[in-house]
Coordinates of C-alpha atoms in Angstrom, one line a residue:
M1 CA 45.3 141.7 189.4
K2 CA 45.8 144.7 191.7
K3 CA 48.2 142.6 193.7
N4 CA 50.3 142.0 190.6
K5 CA 50.2 145.7 189.6
A6 CA 51.5 146.7 193.1
K7 CA 54.2 144.0 192.8
Y8 CA 55.1 145.2 189.3
I9 CA 55.3 148.8 190.3
E10 CA 57.6 148.1 193.2
L11 CA 59.8 145.9 190.9
I12 CA 59.9 148.5 188.1
E13 CA 60.8 151.2 190.6
K14 CA 63.7 149.1 191.9
F15 CA 64.8 148.3 188.3
E16 CA 64.7 151.9 187.2
N17 CA 66.6 153.1 190.3
G18 CA 69.3 150.4 189.9
E19 CA 68.3 148.8 193.2
L20 CA 68.1 145.2 191.9
S21 CA 70.9 142.7 192.3
E22 CA 72.3 141.2 189.1
K23 CA 70.3 138.0 189.7
E24 CA 67.1 140.1 190.3
K25 CA 67.8 142.2 187.2
E26 CA 68.3 139.0 185.1
S27 CA 65.1 137.6 186.4
F28 CA 63.2 140.9 185.8
L29 CA 64.5 141.1 182.2
K30 CA 63.6 137.5 181.5
E31 CA 60.1 138.0 183.0
L32 CA 59.7 141.2 180.9
Q33 CA 60.2 139.2 177.7
S34 CA 57.3 136.9 178.4
N35 CA 54.9 139.0 180.5
Q36 CA 52.9 141.5 178.6
E37 CA 51.3 143.0 181.7
L38 CA 54.8 143.7 183.2
G39 CA 55.9 145.2 179.8
S40 CA 52.8 147.5 179.8
E41 CA 53.5 148.7 183.3
L42 CA 57.1 149.4 182.5
K43 CA 56.0 151.4 179.4
L44 CA 53.4 153.3 181.4
N45 CA 56.0 154.1 184.1
K46 CA 58.4 155.5 181.5
K47 CA 55.7 157.7 180.0
I48 CA 54.8 159.0 183.5
I49 CA 58.4 159.8 184.3
Q50 CA 58.8 161.5 180.9
A51 CA 55.7 163.6 181.5
I52 CA 57.0 164.7 184.9
C53 CA 60.3 165.6 183.4
D54 CA 58.7 167.5 180.6
D55 CA 56.6 169.5 183.1
K56 CA 59.6 170.4 185.1
L57 CA 61.4 171.5 182.0
D58 CA 58.5 173.7 181.0
E59 CA 58.5 175.3 184.5
F60 CA 62.2 175.9 184.2
K61 CA 61.7 177.6 180.8
E62 CA 59.0 179.8 182.3
L63 CA 61.3 180.8 185.2
L64 CA 64.0 181.7 182.7
D65 CA 61.7 183.7 180.6
K66 CA 60.5 185.6 183.6
A67 CA 64.0 186.3 184.8
H68 CA 64.9 187.5 181.3
E69 CA 61.9 189.8 181.1
K70 CA 62.8 191.2 184.5
S71 CA 66.4 191.7 183.4
E72 CA 65.2 193.5 180.2
S73 CA 62.9 195.8 182.1
E74 CA 65.6 196.8 184.5
N75 CA 67.9 197.9 181.7

């Protein structure tokens, strides 16, 4: 099972990064339709990426707020 997960993670990363050939991409999408474990790993990967992006967005908002507060205090 761990071996499959590692294989899936590598395959999902290549898929998400557009690093699969057309043939590999076709094969991946076909496998995705019939393999629940692969589908679950893909969904988990997307959630993880979204969480990372959301954290970075929150950090950026905080940075903007601090810059705005500093600007307001200097005027």
